[in-house]
Amino acid sequence: MERSQGEAKEPPNREGIAAIARCYQGFDPAMYLRYNYTPPRADFTRTDSIVPWKLACLHQAFTEGESHTLVDVGSGPTLYQVLSGCEVFGRVVLTDFLEANRRELQRWLAGEQGSFDWTPYLQHVCQLEGRRAFPLTFQLVLPIDVHQPCPLPPGSLPASGADCLVSSFCLESVSPDVASFTAALRRMGSLLRPGGHVLLIGALGESYYMAAPNVRIPVVPLDEAQVCSSLKVSGLSLLRLCVYTLPPDMRVGVDDVSGIFFVKARKP
Ligand SMILES: C[S@@+](CC[C@H](N)C(=O)[O-])C[C@H]1O[C@@H](n2cnc3c(N)ncnc32)[C@H](O)[C@@H]1O
């Protein structure tokens, strides 16, 4: 029987996964935020800037109605990806592999001075949603490893699973190959209740990104067909796929990404 391209047909690439985990020890939250979450990539005066595109996709998907628990897989030092979910979900859980990133998020939640200024993001999402204030429902920042059979600490989620998962630029940047990406996606899907939704944002055609001035993290280059195939193999039904192509001035030398995909999928 012929297998689809995204199927995990080989044993897990433990060495590749461990090598990427070593690269992550050099991840600098402040530099990553500067590279990706300031202009031109986060220019709220432009509709063709990366961040406004992502926020519009998330706004549309989240306002289609959900319920209680939302889990963000591999939050990094960022929280833009759950902002539109805050009104819809009673409980929003942020997660990351690195202590440095979890600490960065906790600093912002605690209102510490010097933490990244998410105000323009909050204002932009308020504008998208036609409201003035934010119910910030995220409190928990948990450790996660998508390469483990149980990615989250035991008891973190209701027994039936989360109602919705969101994940941005995580799985392809922690996986040495497409098979590992697919296996991580399947494991992520195991956190979801039947009937729940996944919102996945990721890089297209990217082979590396910089996580600090001298820290180059390898990324598995994906195309749309591979993403669709991995979803199918992971037992997730594709509902929507949108693609953004980077304008030349968004190519700022911190990665070689050519596009971004946004997927909404459902666990049957
Ligand atoms: C490219 S960053 C994405 C951060 C953020 N979600 C965003 O949209 O910018 C990838 C994130 O994956 C996390 N990560 C690394 N290894 C991981 C693993 N095995 N399981 C889950 N997350 C991991 C890193 O710590 C990092 O925060």
mmCIF file of C-alpha atoms and ligand atoms in Angstrom:
data_model
loop_
_atom_site.group_PDB
_atom_site.id
_atom_site.type_symbol
_atom_site.label_atom_id
_atom_site.label_comp_id
_atom_site.label_asym_id
_atom_site.label_seq_id
_atom_site.Cartn_x
_atom_site.Cartn_y
_atom_site.Cartn_z
ATOM 1 C CA MET A 1 0.000 0.000 0.000
ATOM 2 C CA GLU A 2 1.367 3.410 -0.885
ATOM 3 C CA ARG A 3 1.776 5.763 2.040
ATOM 4 C CA SER A 4 1.064 9.479 1.882
ATOM 5 C CA GLN A 5 4.106 11.753 2.137
ATOM 6 C CA GLY A 6 3.358 12.965 5.658
ATOM 7 C CA GLU A 7 2.970 9.516 7.186
ATOM 8 C CA ALA A 8 5.316 8.547 10.018
ATOM 9 C CA LYS A 9 6.671 5.373 8.417
ATOM 10 C CA GLU A 10 10.111 5.358 10.054
ATOM 11 C CA PRO A 11 11.042 4.999 13.712
ATOM 12 C CA PRO A 12 11.221 8.392 15.456
ATOM 13 C CA ASN A 13 14.394 10.296 14.606
ATOM 14 C CA ARG A 14 15.607 10.506 18.235
ATOM 15 C CA GLU A 15 19.025 11.895 17.302
ATOM 16 C CA GLY A 16 17.527 14.639 15.139
ATOM 17 C CA ILE A 17 15.039 15.552 17.849
ATOM 18 C CA ALA A 18 17.792 15.689 20.497
ATOM 19 C CA ALA A 19 19.988 17.862 18.219
ATOM 20 C CA ILE A 20 17.156 20.395 17.798
ATOM 21 C CA ALA A 21 16.514 20.393 21.566
ATOM 22 C CA ARG A 22 20.209 21.309 22.044
ATOM 23 C CA CYS A 23 19.855 24.225 19.579
ATOM 24 C CA TYR A 24 16.923 25.519 21.650
ATOM 25 C CA GLN A 25 19.210 25.986 24.663
ATOM 26 C CA GLY A 26 20.464 29.139 22.887
ATOM 27 C CA PHE A 27 16.977 30.569 22.227
ATOM 28 C CA ASP A 28 16.829 34.205 23.368
ATOM 29 C CA PRO A 29 13.208 35.305 24.008
ATOM 30 C CA ALA A 30 14.004 39.028 23.719
ATOM 31 C CA MET A 31 15.825 38.658 20.388
ATOM 32 C CA TYR A 32 13.139 36.360 18.975
ATOM 33 C CA LEU A 33 10.486 38.933 19.888
ATOM 34 C CA ARG A 34 12.519 41.714 18.292
ATOM 35 C CA TYR A 35 13.111 39.716 15.076
ATOM 36 C CA ASN A 36 9.480 38.690 14.572
ATOM 37 C CA TYR A 37 7.125 40.858 16.619
ATOM 38 C CA THR A 38 8.220 44.428 15.827
ATOM 39 C CA PRO A 39 7.864 46.319 12.475
ATOM 40 C CA PRO A 40 7.964 45.559 9.615
ATOM 41 C CA ARG A 41 6.584 42.101 10.548
ATOM 42 C CA ALA A 42 4.261 43.621 13.152
ATOM 43 C CA ASP A 43 3.165 46.848 11.445
ATOM 44 C CA PHE A 44 -0.471 47.526 12.356
ATOM 45 C CA THR A 45 -0.754 50.297 9.771
ATOM 46 C CA ARG A 46 -0.355 47.738 6.955
ATOM 47 C CA THR A 47 -2.690 44.893 6.044
ATOM 48 C CA ASP A 48 0.143 43.055 4.235
ATOM 49 C CA SER A 49 2.307 42.827 7.350
ATOM 50 C CA ILE A 50 2.673 39.321 8.840
ATOM 51 C CA VAL A 51 1.180 39.907 12.289
ATOM 52 C CA PRO A 52 -2.066 41.637 11.184
ATOM 53 C CA TRP A 53 -2.607 38.745 8.719
ATOM 54 C CA LYS A 54 -2.185 36.177 11.493
ATOM 55 C CA LEU A 55 -4.431 38.097 13.910
ATOM 56 C CA ALA A 56 -7.177 38.368 11.265
ATOM 57 C CA CYS A 57 -7.071 34.583 10.618
ATOM 58 C CA LEU A 58 -7.219 33.834 14.346
ATOM 59 C CA HIS A 59 -10.013 36.353 14.930
ATOM 60 C CA GLN A 60 -12.161 34.764 12.223
ATOM 61 C CA ALA A 61 -11.519 31.207 13.427
ATOM 62 C CA PHE A 62 -12.052 31.883 17.126
ATOM 63 C CA THR A 63 -15.257 33.820 16.636
ATOM 64 C CA GLU A 64 -16.865 30.830 14.914
ATOM 65 C CA GLY A 65 -17.711 29.595 18.435
ATOM 66 C CA GLU A 66 -16.028 27.260 20.904
ATOM 67 C CA SER A 67 -16.358 26.490 24.604
ATOM 68 C CA HIS A 68 -14.175 25.931 27.675
ATOM 69 C CA THR A 69 -10.482 24.984 27.411
ATOM 70 C CA LEU A 70 -8.056 26.359 24.843
ATOM 71 C CA VAL A 71 -4.426 25.129 24.836
ATOM 72 C CA ASP A 72 -1.660 26.928 22.967
ATOM 73 C CA VAL A 73 1.068 24.438 22.043
ATOM 74 C CA GLY A 74 4.612 25.862 22.030
ATOM 75 C CA SER A 75 3.689 29.437 22.936
ATOM 76 C CA GLY A 76 7.309 30.597 23.014
ATOM 77 C CA PRO A 77 7.583 34.090 24.497
ATOM 78 C CA THR A 78 4.428 35.191 22.589
ATOM 79 C CA LEU A 79 0.709 35.394 23.322
ATOM 80 C CA TYR A 80 -0.801 37.148 20.277
ATOM 81 C CA GLN A 81 -2.038 33.727 19.130
ATOM 82 C CA VAL A 82 -4.581 33.372 21.966
ATOM 83 C CA LEU A 83 -5.859 36.951 22.185
ATOM 84 C CA SER A 84 -8.986 36.366 20.092
ATOM 85 C CA GLY A 85 -9.634 33.183 22.092
ATOM 86 C CA CYS A 86 -9.788 34.977 25.428
ATOM 87 C CA GLU A 87 -13.415 36.057 25.087
ATOM 88 C CA VAL A 88 -14.572 32.673 23.826
ATOM 89 C CA PHE A 89 -12.796 30.310 26.247
ATOM 90 C CA GLY A 90 -13.125 30.223 30.024
ATOM 91 C CA ARG A 91 -9.653 28.730 30.398
ATOM 92 C CA VAL A 92 -6.628 29.442 28.218
ATOM 93 C CA VAL A 93 -3.450 27.438 28.847
ATOM 94 C CA LEU A 94 -0.102 28.597 27.463
ATOM 95 C CA THR A 95 2.720 26.065 27.138
ATOM 96 C CA ASP A 96 6.375 25.931 26.176
ATOM 97 C CA PHE A 97 9.357 23.591 26.203
ATOM 98 C CA LEU A 98 11.798 26.222 27.502
ATOM 99 C CA GLU A 99 11.837 27.618 31.004
ATOM 100 C CA ALA A 100 13.155 30.941 29.573
ATOM 101 C CA ASN A 101 10.004 31.337 27.456
ATOM 102 C CA ARG A 102 7.630 30.342 30.239
ATOM 103 C CA ARG A 103 9.365 32.892 32.473
ATOM 104 C CA GLU A 104 9.014 35.602 29.798
ATOM 105 C CA LEU A 105 5.247 34.975 29.636
ATOM 106 C CA GLN A 106 4.938 34.927 33.441
ATOM 107 C CA ARG A 107 6.755 38.264 33.601
ATOM 108 C CA TRP A 108 4.160 39.814 31.311
ATOM 109 C CA LEU A 109 1.265 38.226 33.201
ATOM 110 C CA ALA A 110 2.698 39.612 36.453
ATOM 111 C CA GLY A 111 2.967 43.075 34.842
ATOM 112 C CA GLU A 112 6.732 43.218 35.365
ATOM 113 C CA GLN A 113 8.583 46.214 33.996
ATOM 114 C CA GLY A 114 10.687 45.557 30.913
ATOM 115 C CA SER A 115 8.535 42.708 29.614
ATOM 116 C CA PHE A 116 7.532 42.845 25.941
ATOM 117 C CA ASP A 117 4.856 45.457 25.201
ATOM 118 C CA TRP A 118 1.829 43.642 23.787
ATOM 119 C CA THR A 119 -0.343 46.807 23.965
ATOM 120 C CA PRO A 120 -0.490 47.431 20.179
ATOM 121 C CA TYR A 121 -1.530 43.778 19.728
ATOM 122 C CA LEU A 122 -4.266 44.073 22.360
ATOM 123 C CA GLN A 123 -5.492 47.302 20.753
ATOM 124 C CA HIS A 124 -5.501 45.773 17.280
ATOM 125 C CA VAL A 125 -7.474 42.706 18.383
ATOM 126 C CA CYS A 126 -9.946 44.897 20.324
ATOM 127 C CA GLN A 127 -10.455 46.819 17.084
ATOM 128 C CA LEU A 128 -11.000 43.609 15.083
ATOM 129 C CA GLU A 129 -13.558 42.459 17.617
ATOM 130 C CA GLY A 130 -15.255 45.802 18.158
ATOM 131 C CA ARG A 131 -14.654 45.998 21.893
ATOM 132 C CA ARG A 132 -12.701 48.148 24.290
ATOM 133 C CA ALA A 133 -11.239 45.854 26.933
ATOM 134 C CA PHE A 134 -9.781 42.383 27.260
ATOM 135 C CA PRO A 135 -10.822 39.511 29.484
ATOM 136 C CA LEU A 136 -7.356 37.965 29.963
ATOM 137 C CA THR A 137 -8.288 34.397 30.788
ATOM 138 C CA PHE A 138 -4.822 32.858 30.567
ATOM 139 C CA GLN A 139 -3.219 32.131 33.891
ATOM 140 C CA LEU A 140 -1.367 28.876 33.429
ATOM 141 C CA VAL A 141 1.963 28.484 31.646
ATOM 142 C CA LEU A 142 2.892 24.803 31.527
ATOM 143 C CA PRO A 143 5.901 22.830 30.255
ATOM 144 C CA ILE A 144 5.319 20.799 27.086
ATOM 145 C CA ASP A 145 7.243 18.424 24.838
ATOM 146 C CA VAL A 146 5.421 17.404 21.671
ATOM 147 C CA HIS A 147 7.856 14.528 21.154
ATOM 148 C CA GLN A 148 6.728 12.757 24.332
ATOM 149 C CA PRO A 149 3.770 10.324 24.364
ATOM 150 C CA CYS A 150 2.118 12.598 26.984
ATOM 151 C CA PRO A 151 3.212 16.118 25.991
ATOM 152 C CA LEU A 152 1.719 17.879 29.064
ATOM 153 C CA PRO A 153 2.067 17.178 32.804
ATOM 154 C CA PRO A 154 -0.553 14.639 33.963
ATOM 155 C CA GLY A 155 -3.873 16.152 35.012
ATOM 156 C CA SER A 156 -3.374 19.434 33.092
ATOM 157 C CA LEU A 157 -6.462 18.890 30.937
ATOM 158 C CA PRO A 158 -10.007 17.592 31.415
ATOM 159 C CA ALA A 159 -10.164 13.796 30.855
ATOM 160 C CA SER A 160 -12.006 14.292 27.534
ATOM 161 C CA GLY A 161 -9.277 16.653 26.260
ATOM 162 C CA ALA A 162 -9.109 20.344 25.305
ATOM 163 C CA ASP A 163 -11.915 21.951 23.294
ATOM 164 C CA CYS A 164 -9.454 23.705 21.014
ATOM 165 C CA LEU A 165 -5.717 23.766 20.322
ATOM 166 C CA VAL A 166 -3.763 26.557 18.722
ATOM 167 C CA SER A 167 -0.109 26.285 17.717
ATOM 168 C CA SER A 168 2.032 28.717 15.770
ATOM 169 C CA PHE A 169 5.447 28.045 14.208
ATOM 170 C CA CYS A 170 6.127 25.252 16.665
ATOM 171 C CA LEU A 171 5.876 21.768 15.148
ATOM 172 C CA GLU A 172 7.960 22.417 12.012
ATOM 173 C CA SER A 173 10.667 24.160 14.053
ATOM 174 C CA VAL A 174 11.083 21.324 16.564
ATOM 175 C CA SER A 175 11.015 18.433 14.075
ATOM 176 C CA PRO A 176 14.011 17.154 12.072
ATOM 177 C CA ASP A 177 11.867 15.750 9.220
ATOM 178 C CA VAL A 178 8.293 15.487 7.911
ATOM 179 C CA ALA A 179 7.738 12.142 9.670
ATOM 180 C CA SER A 180 8.618 13.721 13.045
ATOM 181 C CA PHE A 181 6.383 16.730 12.231
ATOM 182 C CA THR A 182 3.498 14.363 11.511
ATOM 183 C CA ALA A 183 4.138 12.329 14.664
ATOM 184 C CA ALA A 184 4.195 15.562 16.728
ATOM 185 C CA LEU A 185 0.949 16.702 15.085
ATOM 186 C CA ARG A 186 -0.699 13.378 15.894
ATOM 187 C CA ARG A 187 0.501 13.626 19.505
ATOM 188 C CA MET A 188 -0.796 17.178 19.709
ATOM 189 C CA GLY A 189 -4.159 15.963 18.379
ATOM 190 C CA SER A 190 -4.304 13.467 21.248
ATOM 191 C CA LEU A 191 -4.749 16.462 23.598
ATOM 192 C CA LEU A 192 -8.001 17.380 21.851
ATOM 193 C CA ARG A 193 -11.498 16.076 22.586
ATOM 194 C CA PRO A 194 -13.450 14.487 19.711
ATOM 195 C CA GLY A 195 -15.238 17.270 17.862
ATOM 196 C CA GLY A 196 -12.631 19.819 18.999
ATOM 197 C CA HIS A 197 -10.717 22.151 16.683
ATOM 198 C CA VAL A 198 -7.067 22.796 15.859
ATOM 199 C CA LEU A 199 -5.790 26.148 14.610
ATOM 200 C CA LEU A 200 -2.341 25.697 13.153
ATOM 201 C CA ILE A 201 -0.102 28.476 11.894
ATOM 202 C CA GLY A 202 3.239 27.595 10.399
ATOM 203 C CA ALA A 203 6.090 28.400 8.067
ATOM 204 C CA LEU A 204 6.203 27.339 4.411
ATOM 205 C CA GLY A 205 9.513 26.603 2.690
ATOM 206 C CA GLU A 206 11.568 27.485 5.749
ATOM 207 C CA SER A 207 14.838 25.645 6.490
ATOM 208 C CA TYR A 208 16.066 27.688 9.492
ATOM 209 C CA TYR A 209 15.340 30.649 11.732
ATOM 210 C CA MET A 210 17.536 32.687 14.061
ATOM 211 C CA ALA A 211 16.664 32.413 17.762
ATOM 212 C CA ALA A 212 19.513 34.733 18.838
ATOM 213 C CA PRO A 213 22.401 36.379 16.903
ATOM 214 C CA ASN A 214 24.373 33.104 16.637
ATOM 215 C CA VAL A 215 21.625 30.549 17.182
ATOM 216 C CA ARG A 216 20.298 29.011 13.986
ATOM 217 C CA ILE A 217 17.428 26.575 14.508
ATOM 218 C CA PRO A 218 16.792 24.085 11.691
ATOM 219 C CA VAL A 219 13.206 23.891 10.412
ATOM 220 C CA VAL A 220 11.625 21.183 8.293
ATOM 221 C CA PRO A 221 10.619 22.912 5.027
ATOM 222 C CA LEU A 222 6.911 22.295 4.382
ATOM 223 C CA ASP A 223 4.563 22.921 1.499
ATOM 224 C CA GLU A 224 0.759 23.042 1.552
ATOM 225 C CA ALA A 225 0.394 19.472 0.252
ATOM 226 C CA GLN A 226 2.609 18.120 3.062
ATOM 227 C CA VAL A 227 0.600 20.010 5.684
ATOM 228 C CA CYS A 228 -2.668 18.571 4.294
ATOM 229 C CA SER A 229 -1.203 15.077 4.148
ATOM 230 C CA SER A 230 0.114 15.275 7.755
ATOM 231 C CA LEU A 231 -3.309 16.447 8.971
ATOM 232 C CA LYS A 232 -4.985 13.532 7.243
ATOM 233 C CA VAL A 233 -2.512 10.981 8.623
ATOM 234 C CA SER A 234 -3.019 12.488 12.089
ATOM 235 C CA GLY A 235 -6.767 11.925 11.858
ATOM 236 C CA LEU A 236 -7.659 15.632 11.594
ATOM 237 C CA SER A 237 -10.161 16.877 9.014
ATOM 238 C CA LEU A 238 -9.155 20.034 7.199
ATOM 239 C CA LEU A 239 -11.815 22.766 7.308
ATOM 240 C CA ARG A 240 -9.846 25.740 5.981
ATOM 241 C CA LEU A 241 -6.367 26.501 4.639
ATOM 242 C CA CYS A 242 -5.164 30.066 3.954
ATOM 243 C CA VAL A 243 -1.731 31.022 2.660
ATOM 244 C CA TYR A 244 0.207 34.273 3.011
ATOM 245 C CA THR A 245 3.188 34.979 0.747
ATOM 246 C CA LEU A 246 5.860 37.212 2.233
ATOM 247 C CA PRO A 247 6.297 40.544 0.433
ATOM 248 C CA PRO A 248 10.003 41.290 -0.202
ATOM 249 C CA ASP A 249 10.302 43.749 2.690
ATOM 250 C CA MET A 250 9.133 41.117 5.223
ATOM 251 C CA ARG A 251 12.218 39.064 4.385
ATOM 252 C CA VAL A 252 14.348 40.666 7.065
ATOM 253 C CA GLY A 253 17.223 38.166 7.256
ATOM 254 C CA VAL A 254 16.196 36.307 10.425
ATOM 255 C CA ASP A 255 14.942 33.203 8.556
ATOM 256 C CA ASP A 256 14.311 31.979 5.007
ATOM 257 C CA VAL A 257 10.530 31.589 5.266
ATOM 258 C CA SER A 258 8.688 32.119 1.959
ATOM 259 C CA GLY A 259 5.092 31.901 3.182
ATOM 260 C CA ILE A 260 2.817 31.177 6.112
ATOM 261 C CA PHE A 261 -0.116 28.788 6.304
ATOM 262 C CA PHE A 262 -3.157 29.010 8.533
ATOM 263 C CA VAL A 263 -5.199 25.857 9.030
ATOM 264 C CA LYS A 264 -8.444 25.191 10.820
ATOM 265 C CA ALA A 265 -9.072 21.468 11.305
ATOM 266 C CA ARG A 266 -11.433 19.299 13.324
ATOM 267 C CA LYS A 267 -10.971 16.051 15.202
ATOM 268 C CA PRO A 268 -13.864 13.824 14.116
HETATM 269 C C1 LIG B 1 9.487 29.299 16.507
HETATM 270 S S1 LIG B 1 9.044 29.262 18.205
HETATM 271 C C2 LIG B 1 7.325 29.653 18.113
HETATM 272 C C3 LIG B 1 6.897 30.584 19.215
HETATM 273 C C4 LIG B 1 5.499 31.179 19.097
HETATM 274 N N1 LIG B 1 4.469 30.172 19.131
HETATM 275 C C5 LIG B 1 5.317 32.066 17.885
HETATM 276 O O1 LIG B 1 4.246 32.023 17.268
HETATM 277 O O2 LIG B 1 6.201 32.874 17.564
HETATM 278 C C6 LIG B 1 9.038 27.528 18.545
HETATM 279 C C7 LIG B 1 8.749 27.214 19.990
HETATM 280 O O3 LIG B 1 8.736 25.793 20.170
HETATM 281 C C8 LIG B 1 9.254 25.506 21.460
HETATM 282 N N2 LIG B 1 9.714 24.106 21.508
HETATM 283 C C9 LIG B 1 10.980 23.624 21.327
HETATM 284 N N3 LIG B 1 10.989 22.287 21.451
HETATM 285 C C10 LIG B 1 9.723 21.909 21.725
HETATM 286 C C11 LIG B 1 9.088 20.655 21.981
HETATM 287 N N4 LIG B 1 9.800 19.515 21.948
HETATM 288 N N5 LIG B 1 7.763 20.639 22.255
HETATM 289 C C12 LIG B 1 7.033 21.793 22.251
HETATM 290 N N6 LIG B 1 7.573 23.017 22.018
HETATM 291 C C13 LIG B 1 8.901 23.069 21.754
HETATM 292 C C14 LIG B 1 10.389 26.494 21.612
HETATM 293 O O4 LIG B 1 10.778 26.676 22.945
HETATM 294 C C15 LIG B 1 9.793 27.738 20.973
HETATM 295 O O5 LIG B 1 9.185 28.553 21.925
#
